[in-house]
Amino acid sequence: MLLEVKDLRVEFPTRRGVLTALNGISFGIAPGEVLGVVGESGAGKSMTGAAIIGLLEPPGRIAGGEILLEGRRIDNLPLAEMRKIRGKRIGAIFQDPLTTLNPLYTIGRQLVETMQAHLPLSDAEAKQRAIGWLEQVGIPAAAQRIDAYPHQFSGGMRQRVVIALALCAEPQLIVADEPTTALDVSIQAQIIALLKRLAREQRTAIMLVTHDMGVIAETADRVAVMYAGRIIEIGPVRQVVKHAQHPYTAGLMASIPPLDRKVDRLAQIDGSMPRLNAIPPGCPFSPRCPHVFERCRVSRPELMPAGETLAACWLHDKPGAPA
Amino acid sequence: MVAFVISRLLQALPVLLVVALVSFALFTFVGDPVAAMLSQDATLADRENLIRLLGLDQPWYVQFWKFVGNALQGEFGLSYRLSRPVSALIAERAPATLELAFCAAAMTLCIGVPLGIFTGIYKDSWVSRVLLTVSLVGVSLPIFVLGMLLILVFAVQLGWLPSFGRGDTVQIGWWSSGLLTVSGLKALILPAITLAVFQLTLITRLVRAEMLEVLRTDYIKFARARGLSNRAINFGHALKNTLVPVITIAGLQLGGIIAFAIVTETVFQWPGMGFLFIQSVGAADIPVMAAYLLLISLVFVVINLGVDLLYYLVDPRLRAQR
Ligand SMILES: Nc1ncnc2c1ncn2[C@@H]1O[C@H](COP(=O)(O)OP(=O)(O)OP(=O)(O)O)[C@@H](O)[C@H]1O
Ligand SMILES: [Mg+2]
């Protein structure tokens, strides 16, 4: 495994007690693998990504568990050590390209400073590489555009620049938090295709957070479904999309409009995700679950083998149980 | 760039004209300079003579036209109080005010900006908290109280520094400088501190607020995610983004320091333009007041131009629009 997250727990101390934003998160990402992460708003997807790159917003903090990169713990590194990992070994792509680039520096300068922070490059070499990266991400006339400022690019072009910035020190893993949500629909597919192609070429693994199941189905190797600060199902993308084992995942998939036929009405999951300070004692999904039974309300299921995936659902506790 | 400067200057013209009109109105309609300048036993003929000499018998627009024409040549007539050319008086007093103002401004920027950065970056440290509490005192303490306190402690009780005046000065051309003599420098310390404290606390708080704001932005988070050093992030990316508002306020402050040195100059009997202005107000010495007003508005116009130019250098987005 390239990245291993073990039993991660993130807490927010607030005036009215400690909120547990992430609880018992465990997963791994293999080199070159694309792990999709889906779930409702507030499920903790972004927070998982932030914990991995060590950029949780204070007062949020890792209260338990471990994060390992190639077997070495990175969640308790001193700041100076973590800085060498960010960008160099784990890159990040944020949601809104309009706000992720510093408006006062040219894109060339931002690329050069990123590479020089991690690689022993002279100014000329770094500039040369910067132009190369801009060409790689499909910026036309890269050599001329290198001295342009972010505001001189469109949103889609800026996200390409962001991707170049995330990749330019050649990290082994990229945490991409909804990299296309802020973009025009027509551009989203291009950006995802670009990301996928570059990741394959560089053998970079991606943790791809998105709301778009279409993107997941097309891009990801495996997918993790999050709910109320937990992973409730994780497995190969085909299995999860076609044969979801957790009732929540099944509901999520049913709420996606199919491309090949018309439906009168999309299924939807009734109710809403519980707030962090009001998570029910048993399975957090139990109040909304169509298959709920007594055990779900009193004790919390951990991830367990279910079909070809892992699902946190008591339905799978006995062998041969129906999904 | 040149076009930009010219357009800015053209925009400043109406402002200056309006101020000229106000000073002129002061000149014409407030007080009775003739009575003030004549001795008790002057005859009616003396009076008429003086009126003609001062040009007060002509219609107002002719007077205004003359006023502007003269002002352009630095001619503001005779001081009623001192019966000397106003331009000479101002030239005599300007160096004192400007030296005081620039020392205060330098103190403000050299101390205030670093303090603002520090308290912005280490927002939760106790040092920051202490600094901010102290700065509240600085903001709320009236200038004249501070000046008198400083005089009381450092001049009266400790006797380290003079309580009034400018000390010895050295004449360089028409400029009289107090920066080159020991007594001049000693005399400068207390007034400069007095003038700087308020502005300093203001700029500290402003820089801090801007730093906090900028440090929360996505591009700073992204810079961290790219593994840049804290120094590059704080002093490169973050600080540069706070500059536009800070330049604006610092420019206004510099203008304010020059214009409102009045109080400080009065407390320390500093022989500058502000002190001259106060004395002129007391004597209804309109030509001096009018000239002072015009000069101060010119200072603000020049500073604004400088501020705009700095924007232009700092922010590429503004460059594109022009
Ligand atoms: N500063 C904070 N204090 C307390 N709770 C917080 C704080 N920041 C985030 N949270 C909570 O942490 C949870 C996880 O948030 P996160 O941003 O990871 O959700 P997400 O899955 O990325 O959602 P979205 O799809 O909207 O991006 C949310 O319930 C949110 O309310
Ligand atoms: Mg999010």
mmCIF file of N, CA and C in Angstrom, chain A residues 39-149:
data_model
loop_
_atom_site.group_PDB
_atom_site.id
_atom_site.type_symbol
_atom_site.label_atom_id
_atom_site.label_comp_id
_atom_site.label_asym_id
_atom_site.label_seq_id
_atom_site.Cartn_x
_atom_site.Cartn_y
_atom_site.Cartn_z
ATOM 1 N N GLY A 39 -20.263 10.609 -0.982
ATOM 2 C CA GLY A 39 -21.083 10.758 0.216
ATOM 3 C C GLY A 39 -21.745 12.113 0.229
ATOM 4 N N GLU A 40 -22.796 12.196 1.061
ATOM 5 C CA GLU A 40 -23.534 13.445 1.148
ATOM 6 C C GLU A 40 -22.652 14.586 1.636
ATOM 7 N N SER A 41 -23.140 15.785 1.439
ATOM 8 C CA SER A 41 -22.447 16.955 1.960
ATOM 9 C C SER A 41 -22.336 16.853 3.479
ATOM 10 N N GLY A 42 -21.148 17.089 3.988
ATOM 11 C CA GLY A 42 -20.942 17.022 5.432
ATOM 12 C C GLY A 42 -20.558 15.653 5.939
ATOM 13 N N ALA A 43 -20.367 14.699 5.017
ATOM 14 C CA ALA A 43 -20.044 13.340 5.442
ATOM 15 C C ALA A 43 -18.614 13.231 5.977
ATOM 16 N N GLY A 44 -17.757 14.185 5.591
ATOM 17 C CA GLY A 44 -16.381 14.156 6.089
ATOM 18 C C GLY A 44 -15.355 13.849 5.016
ATOM 19 N N LYS A 45 -15.743 13.993 3.761
ATOM 20 C CA LYS A 45 -14.831 13.682 2.668
ATOM 21 C C LYS A 45 -13.654 14.650 2.649
ATOM 22 N N SER A 46 -13.978 15.938 2.678
ATOM 23 C CA SER A 46 -12.904 16.932 2.630
ATOM 24 C C SER A 46 -12.015 16.814 3.854
ATOM 25 N N MET A 47 -12.643 16.514 4.976
ATOM 26 C CA MET A 47 -11.873 16.441 6.207
ATOM 27 C C MET A 47 -10.880 15.283 6.155
ATOM 28 N N THR A 48 -11.282 14.172 5.546
ATOM 29 C CA THR A 48 -10.359 13.049 5.403
ATOM 30 C C THR A 48 -9.152 13.473 4.575
ATOM 31 N N GLY A 49 -9.423 14.176 3.471
ATOM 32 C CA GLY A 49 -8.329 14.656 2.632
ATOM 33 C C GLY A 49 -7.424 15.608 3.394
ATOM 34 N N ALA A 50 -8.036 16.531 4.137
ATOM 35 C CA ALA A 50 -7.246 17.519 4.882
ATOM 36 C C ALA A 50 -6.378 16.828 5.930
ATOM 37 N N ALA A 51 -6.927 15.785 6.566
ATOM 38 C CA ALA A 51 -6.154 15.070 7.583
ATOM 39 C C ALA A 51 -4.939 14.407 6.944
ATOM 40 N N ILE A 52 -5.110 13.886 5.730
ATOM 41 C CA ILE A 52 -4.002 13.189 5.079
ATOM 42 C C ILE A 52 -2.864 14.147 4.727
ATOM 43 N N ILE A 53 -3.213 15.345 4.222
ATOM 44 C CA ILE A 53 -2.123 16.279 3.908
ATOM 45 C C ILE A 53 -1.736 17.122 5.117
ATOM 46 N N GLY A 54 -2.326 16.825 6.249
ATOM 47 C CA GLY A 54 -1.924 17.529 7.475
ATOM 48 C C GLY A 54 -2.355 18.969 7.508
ATOM 49 N N LEU A 55 -3.483 19.272 6.876
ATOM 50 C CA LEU A 55 -3.940 20.657 6.850
ATOM 51 C C LEU A 55 -5.346 20.792 7.419
ATOM 52 N N LEU A 56 -5.599 20.088 8.514
ATOM 53 C CA LEU A 56 -6.880 20.276 9.188
ATOM 54 C C LEU A 56 -6.942 21.696 9.716
ATOM 55 N N GLU A 57 -8.115 22.293 9.612
ATOM 56 C CA GLU A 57 -8.265 23.648 10.131
ATOM 57 C C GLU A 57 -8.344 23.584 11.650
ATOM 58 N N PRO A 58 -7.486 24.318 12.357
ATOM 59 C CA PRO A 58 -7.651 24.334 13.795
ATOM 60 C C PRO A 58 -9.046 24.889 14.119
ATOM 61 N N PRO A 59 -9.684 24.455 15.193
ATOM 62 C CA PRO A 59 -9.159 23.576 16.240
ATOM 63 C C PRO A 59 -9.276 22.083 15.912
ATOM 64 N N GLY A 60 -9.622 21.744 14.660
ATOM 65 C CA GLY A 60 -9.727 20.330 14.315
ATOM 66 C C GLY A 60 -8.396 19.618 14.507
ATOM 67 N N ARG A 61 -8.442 18.385 15.026
ATOM 68 C CA ARG A 61 -7.169 17.683 15.219
ATOM 69 C C ARG A 61 -7.374 16.184 15.118
ATOM 70 N N ILE A 62 -6.290 15.504 14.788
ATOM 71 C CA ILE A 62 -6.336 14.055 14.726
ATOM 72 C C ILE A 62 -6.277 13.535 16.151
ATOM 73 N N ALA A 63 -7.341 12.862 16.570
ATOM 74 C CA ALA A 63 -7.412 12.445 17.968
ATOM 75 C C ALA A 63 -7.094 10.969 18.132
ATOM 76 N N GLY A 64 -6.970 10.252 17.016
ATOM 77 C CA GLY A 64 -6.663 8.839 17.148
ATOM 78 C C GLY A 64 -6.375 8.237 15.796
ATOM 79 N N GLY A 65 -5.754 7.069 15.792
ATOM 80 C CA GLY A 65 -5.470 6.373 14.550
ATOM 81 C C GLY A 65 -4.143 6.801 13.951
ATOM 82 N N GLU A 66 -3.847 6.261 12.782
ATOM 83 C CA GLU A 66 -2.570 6.537 12.132
ATOM 84 C C GLU A 66 -2.779 6.763 10.646
ATOM 85 N N ILE A 67 -1.873 7.544 10.058
ATOM 86 C CA ILE A 67 -1.815 7.662 8.608
ATOM 87 C C ILE A 67 -0.404 7.274 8.206
ATOM 88 N N LEU A 68 -0.283 6.296 7.316
ATOM 89 C CA LEU A 68 1.050 5.850 6.919
ATOM 90 C C LEU A 68 1.246 6.043 5.427
ATOM 91 N N LEU A 69 2.407 6.590 5.082
ATOM 92 C CA LEU A 69 2.780 6.732 3.684
ATOM 93 C C LEU A 69 3.965 5.803 3.461
ATOM 94 N N GLU A 70 3.802 4.829 2.596
ATOM 95 C CA GLU A 70 4.811 3.789 2.390
ATOM 96 C C GLU A 70 5.313 3.245 3.721
ATOM 97 N N GLY A 71 4.363 2.980 4.604
ATOM 98 C CA GLY A 71 4.704 2.340 5.863
ATOM 99 C C GLY A 71 5.228 3.268 6.953
ATOM 100 N N ARG A 72 5.443 4.551 6.614
ATOM 101 C CA ARG A 72 5.957 5.468 7.638
ATOM 102 C C ARG A 72 4.846 6.391 8.111
ATOM 103 N N ARG A 73 4.743 6.558 9.410
ATOM 104 C CA ARG A 73 3.682 7.426 9.929
ATOM 105 C C ARG A 73 3.918 8.866 9.525
ATOM 106 N N ILE A 74 2.851 9.514 9.063
ATOM 107 C CA ILE A 74 3.007 10.930 8.701
ATOM 108 C C ILE A 74 2.054 11.821 9.484
ATOM 109 N N ASP A 75 1.202 11.229 10.314
ATOM 110 C CA ASP A 75 0.215 12.072 10.985
ATOM 111 C C ASP A 75 0.785 12.800 12.196
ATOM 112 N N ASN A 76 1.964 12.338 12.668
ATOM 113 C CA ASN A 76 2.532 12.989 13.855
ATOM 114 C C ASN A 76 3.878 13.637 13.548
ATOM 115 N N LEU A 77 4.132 13.917 12.283
ATOM 116 C CA LEU A 77 5.425 14.509 11.913
ATOM 117 C C LEU A 77 5.486 15.971 12.350
ATOM 118 N N PRO A 78 6.708 16.433 12.689
ATOM 119 C CA PRO A 78 6.850 17.874 12.943
ATOM 120 C C PRO A 78 6.597 18.646 11.652
ATOM 121 N N LEU A 79 6.235 19.908 11.819
ATOM 122 C CA LEU A 79 5.816 20.722 10.680
ATOM 123 C C LEU A 79 6.833 20.724 9.535
ATOM 124 N N ALA A 80 8.101 20.864 9.884
ATOM 125 C CA ALA A 80 9.136 20.965 8.845
ATOM 126 C C ALA A 80 9.205 19.678 8.026
ATOM 127 N N GLU A 81 8.993 18.534 8.687
ATOM 128 C CA GLU A 81 9.014 17.252 7.978
ATOM 129 C C GLU A 81 7.789 17.121 7.081
ATOM 130 N N MET A 82 6.651 17.531 7.626
ATOM 131 C CA MET A 82 5.396 17.412 6.865
ATOM 132 C C MET A 82 5.459 18.268 5.608
ATOM 133 N N ARG A 83 6.129 19.419 5.747
ATOM 134 C CA ARG A 83 6.237 20.325 4.610
ATOM 135 C C ARG A 83 6.946 19.644 3.438
ATOM 136 N N LYS A 84 7.904 18.780 3.762
ATOM 137 C CA LYS A 84 8.630 18.096 2.687
ATOM 138 C C LYS A 84 7.770 17.035 2.013
ATOM 139 N N ILE A 85 6.726 16.611 2.710
ATOM 140 C CA ILE A 85 5.841 15.610 2.114
ATOM 141 C C ILE A 85 4.791 16.271 1.237
ATOM 142 N N ARG A 86 4.278 17.425 1.726
ATOM 143 C CA ARG A 86 3.254 18.126 0.951
ATOM 144 C C ARG A 86 3.834 18.619 -0.367
ATOM 145 N N GLY A 87 3.129 18.341 -1.427
ATOM 146 C CA GLY A 87 3.604 18.794 -2.729
ATOM 147 C C GLY A 87 4.575 17.793 -3.334
ATOM 148 N N LYS A 88 5.535 17.322 -2.516
ATOM 149 C CA LYS A 88 6.565 16.416 -3.029
ATOM 150 C C LYS A 88 6.068 14.976 -3.103
ATOM 151 N N ARG A 89 5.344 14.543 -2.068
ATOM 152 C CA ARG A 89 4.885 13.152 -2.085
ATOM 153 C C ARG A 89 3.362 13.043 -2.110
ATOM 154 N N ILE A 90 2.700 14.044 -1.508
ATOM 155 C CA ILE A 90 1.245 14.097 -1.607
ATOM 156 C C ILE A 90 0.855 15.476 -2.122
ATOM 157 N N GLY A 91 0.246 15.515 -3.273
ATOM 158 C CA GLY A 91 -0.203 16.787 -3.821
ATOM 159 C C GLY A 91 -1.678 16.991 -3.532
ATOM 160 N N ALA A 92 -2.146 18.200 -3.763
ATOM 161 C CA ALA A 92 -3.561 18.458 -3.512
ATOM 162 C C ALA A 92 -4.148 19.305 -4.630
ATOM 163 N N ILE A 93 -5.406 19.041 -4.936
ATOM 164 C CA ILE A 93 -6.158 19.881 -5.868
ATOM 165 C C ILE A 93 -7.434 20.281 -5.164
ATOM 166 N N PHE A 94 -7.722 21.561 -5.161
ATOM 167 C CA PHE A 94 -8.914 22.029 -4.466
ATOM 168 C C PHE A 94 -10.058 22.254 -5.437
ATOM 169 N N GLN A 95 -11.174 22.583 -4.823
ATOM 170 C CA GLN A 95 -12.412 22.669 -5.580
ATOM 171 C C GLN A 95 -12.464 23.857 -6.540
ATOM 172 N N ASP A 96 -12.116 25.047 -6.037
ATOM 173 C CA ASP A 96 -12.411 26.242 -6.820
ATOM 174 C C ASP A 96 -11.137 26.848 -7.403
ATOM 175 N N PRO A 97 -10.902 26.648 -8.695
ATOM 176 C CA PRO A 97 -9.656 27.150 -9.290
ATOM 177 C C PRO A 97 -9.596 28.672 -9.282
ATOM 178 N N LEU A 98 -10.740 29.333 -9.100
ATOM 179 C CA LEU A 98 -10.711 30.797 -9.101
ATOM 180 C C LEU A 98 -10.065 31.333 -7.834
ATOM 181 N N THR A 99 -10.070 30.524 -6.776
ATOM 182 C CA THR A 99 -9.509 31.030 -5.522
ATOM 183 C C THR A 99 -8.253 30.297 -5.071
ATOM 184 N N THR A 100 -7.834 29.247 -5.795
ATOM 185 C CA THR A 100 -6.671 28.502 -5.297
ATOM 186 C C THR A 100 -5.345 29.046 -5.797
ATOM 187 N N LEU A 101 -5.384 29.962 -6.758
ATOM 188 C CA LEU A 101 -4.112 30.513 -7.239
ATOM 189 C C LEU A 101 -3.921 31.905 -6.660
ATOM 190 N N ASN A 102 -2.694 32.188 -6.264
ATOM 191 C CA ASN A 102 -2.412 33.517 -5.729
ATOM 192 C C ASN A 102 -2.530 34.549 -6.850
ATOM 193 N N PRO A 103 -3.435 35.515 -6.702
ATOM 194 C CA PRO A 103 -3.696 36.454 -7.799
ATOM 195 C C PRO A 103 -2.526 37.377 -8.121
ATOM 196 N N LEU A 104 -1.575 37.497 -7.200
ATOM 197 C CA LEU A 104 -0.527 38.495 -7.408
ATOM 198 C C LEU A 104 0.758 37.928 -8.009
ATOM 199 N N TYR A 105 0.821 36.603 -8.190
ATOM 200 C CA TYR A 105 2.021 36.021 -8.775
ATOM 201 C C TYR A 105 1.684 35.383 -10.113
ATOM 202 N N THR A 106 2.630 35.443 -11.037
ATOM 203 C CA THR A 106 2.404 34.785 -12.318
ATOM 204 C C THR A 106 2.342 33.276 -12.088
ATOM 205 N N ILE A 107 1.679 32.586 -13.003
ATOM 206 C CA ILE A 107 1.578 31.140 -12.831
ATOM 207 C C ILE A 107 2.953 30.505 -12.942
ATOM 208 N N GLY A 108 3.819 31.107 -13.757
ATOM 209 C CA GLY A 108 5.173 30.583 -13.896
ATOM 210 C C GLY A 108 5.906 30.635 -12.566
ATOM 211 N N ARG A 109 5.776 31.756 -11.900
ATOM 212 C CA ARG A 109 6.458 31.909 -10.624
ATOM 213 C C ARG A 109 5.929 30.887 -9.613
ATOM 214 N N GLN A 110 4.605 30.645 -9.637
ATOM 215 C CA GLN A 110 4.043 29.707 -8.672
ATOM 216 C C GLN A 110 4.520 28.285 -8.954
ATOM 217 N N LEU A 111 4.658 27.960 -10.246
ATOM 218 C CA LEU A 111 5.191 26.640 -10.593
ATOM 219 C C LEU A 111 6.653 26.519 -10.176
ATOM 220 N N VAL A 112 7.412 27.558 -10.496
ATOM 221 C CA VAL A 112 8.851 27.515 -10.211
ATOM 222 C C VAL A 112 9.094 27.395 -8.707
ATOM 223 N N GLU A 113 8.370 28.182 -7.922
ATOM 224 C CA GLU A 113 8.632 28.138 -6.483
ATOM 225 C C GLU A 113 8.244 26.775 -5.908
ATOM 226 N N THR A 114 7.198 26.172 -6.461
ATOM 227 C CA THR A 114 6.804 24.857 -5.962
ATOM 228 C C THR A 114 7.871 23.816 -6.262
ATOM 229 N N MET A 115 8.377 23.843 -7.503
ATOM 230 C CA MET A 115 9.400 22.854 -7.869
ATOM 231 C C MET A 115 10.678 23.092 -7.082
ATOM 232 N N GLN A 116 11.046 24.376 -6.940
ATOM 233 C CA GLN A 116 12.299 24.660 -6.246
ATOM 234 C C GLN A 116 12.207 24.377 -4.752
ATOM 235 N N ALA A 117 10.979 24.347 -4.225
ATOM 236 C CA ALA A 117 10.840 24.000 -2.809
ATOM 237 C C ALA A 117 11.186 22.534 -2.581
ATOM 238 N N HIS A 118 11.097 21.728 -3.634
ATOM 239 C CA HIS A 118 11.263 20.287 -3.453
ATOM 240 C C HIS A 118 12.393 19.666 -4.260
ATOM 241 N N LEU A 119 12.749 20.314 -5.353
ATOM 242 C CA LEU A 119 13.742 19.711 -6.229
ATOM 243 C C LEU A 119 14.913 20.663 -6.418
ATOM 244 N N PRO A 120 16.118 20.140 -6.538
ATOM 245 C CA PRO A 120 17.287 21.006 -6.720
ATOM 246 C C PRO A 120 17.385 21.496 -8.157
ATOM 247 N N LEU A 121 16.643 22.540 -8.470
ATOM 248 C CA LEU A 121 16.611 23.026 -9.851
ATOM 249 C C LEU A 121 17.092 24.467 -9.901
ATOM 250 N N SER A 122 17.839 24.795 -10.936
ATOM 251 C CA SER A 122 18.201 26.196 -11.146
ATOM 252 C C SER A 122 16.971 26.926 -11.681
ATOM 253 N N ASP A 123 17.037 28.267 -11.666
ATOM 254 C CA ASP A 123 15.904 29.047 -12.159
ATOM 255 C C ASP A 123 15.552 28.674 -13.591
ATOM 256 N N ALA A 124 16.595 28.555 -14.421
ATOM 257 C CA ALA A 124 16.346 28.285 -15.833
ATOM 258 C C ALA A 124 15.725 26.897 -16.014
ATOM 259 N N GLU A 125 16.286 25.915 -15.302
ATOM 260 C CA GLU A 125 15.730 24.561 -15.398
ATOM 261 C C GLU A 125 14.278 24.537 -14.944
ATOM 262 N N ALA A 126 14.043 25.208 -13.801
ATOM 263 C CA ALA A 126 12.688 25.202 -13.258
ATOM 264 C C ALA A 126 11.719 25.834 -14.242
ATOM 265 N N LYS A 127 12.156 26.923 -14.868
ATOM 266 C CA LYS A 127 11.281 27.594 -15.814
ATOM 267 C C LYS A 127 10.991 26.684 -17.004
ATOM 268 N N GLN A 128 12.047 26.015 -17.461
ATOM 269 C CA GLN A 128 11.878 25.106 -18.579
ATOM 270 C C GLN A 128 10.849 24.026 -18.243
ATOM 271 N N ARG A 129 11.003 23.478 -17.044
ATOM 272 C CA ARG A 129 10.057 22.442 -16.619
ATOM 273 C C ARG A 129 8.650 22.994 -16.465
ATOM 274 N N ALA A 130 8.573 24.229 -15.971
ATOM 275 C CA ALA A 130 7.253 24.845 -15.790
ATOM 276 C C ALA A 130 6.535 24.919 -17.126
ATOM 277 N N ILE A 131 7.269 25.338 -18.152
ATOM 278 C CA ILE A 131 6.662 25.399 -19.485
ATOM 279 C C ILE A 131 6.230 24.002 -19.918
ATOM 280 N N GLY A 132 7.105 23.016 -19.640
ATOM 281 C CA GLY A 132 6.758 21.641 -19.968
ATOM 282 C C GLY A 132 5.463 21.215 -19.297
ATOM 283 N N TRP A 133 5.328 21.550 -18.036
ATOM 284 C CA TRP A 133 4.112 21.161 -17.313
ATOM 285 C C TRP A 133 2.882 21.842 -17.885
ATOM 286 N N LEU A 134 3.022 23.111 -18.218
ATOM 287 C CA LEU A 134 1.869 23.817 -18.780
ATOM 288 C C LEU A 134 1.459 23.178 -20.102
ATOM 289 N N GLU A 135 2.450 22.728 -20.873
ATOM 290 C CA GLU A 135 2.115 22.033 -22.119
ATOM 291 C C GLU A 135 1.404 20.722 -21.813
ATOM 292 N N GLN A 136 1.944 20.005 -20.822
ATOM 293 C CA GLN A 136 1.346 18.728 -20.409
ATOM 294 C C GLN A 136 -0.128 18.866 -20.058
ATOM 295 N N VAL A 137 -0.470 19.944 -19.333
ATOM 296 C CA VAL A 137 -1.864 20.082 -18.908
ATOM 297 C C VAL A 137 -2.701 20.794 -19.966
ATOM 298 N N GLY A 138 -2.102 21.040 -21.132
ATOM 299 C CA GLY A 138 -2.893 21.542 -22.249
ATOM 300 C C GLY A 138 -3.155 23.031 -22.240
ATOM 301 N N ILE A 139 -2.175 23.821 -21.763
ATOM 302 C CA ILE A 139 -2.292 25.277 -21.894
ATOM 303 C C ILE A 139 -1.666 25.652 -23.227
ATOM 304 N N PRO A 140 -2.439 26.233 -24.138
ATOM 305 C CA PRO A 140 -1.863 26.588 -25.432
ATOM 306 C C PRO A 140 -0.830 27.705 -25.284
ATOM 307 N N ALA A 141 0.168 27.692 -26.139
ATOM 308 C CA ALA A 141 1.238 28.698 -26.148
ATOM 309 C C ALA A 141 1.845 28.869 -24.766
ATOM 310 N N ALA A 142 2.202 27.733 -24.165
ATOM 311 C CA ALA A 142 2.667 27.739 -22.775
ATOM 312 C C ALA A 142 3.850 28.670 -22.551
ATOM 313 N N ALA A 143 4.777 28.697 -23.493
ATOM 314 C CA ALA A 143 5.980 29.503 -23.293
ATOM 315 C C ALA A 143 5.646 30.984 -23.135
ATOM 316 N N GLN A 144 4.601 31.420 -23.823
ATOM 317 C CA GLN A 144 4.220 32.824 -23.674
ATOM 318 C C GLN A 144 3.341 33.061 -22.455
ATOM 319 N N ARG A 145 2.533 32.037 -22.152
ATOM 320 C CA ARG A 145 1.560 32.217 -21.070
ATOM 321 C C ARG A 145 2.188 32.101 -19.697
ATOM 322 N N ILE A 146 3.431 31.687 -19.640
ATOM 323 C CA ILE A 146 4.028 31.410 -18.338
ATOM 324 C C ILE A 146 4.119 32.655 -17.463
ATOM 325 N N ASP A 147 4.209 33.823 -18.094
ATOM 326 C CA ASP A 147 4.292 35.052 -17.312
ATOM 327 C C ASP A 147 2.940 35.724 -17.133
ATOM 328 N N ALA A 148 1.870 34.988 -17.425
ATOM 329 C CA ALA A 148 0.541 35.560 -17.246
ATOM 330 C C ALA A 148 0.080 35.349 -15.809
ATOM 331 N N TYR A 149 -0.847 36.184 -15.383
ATOM 332 C CA TYR A 149 -1.398 36.081 -14.035
ATOM 333 C C TYR A 149 -2.671 35.246 -14.063
#
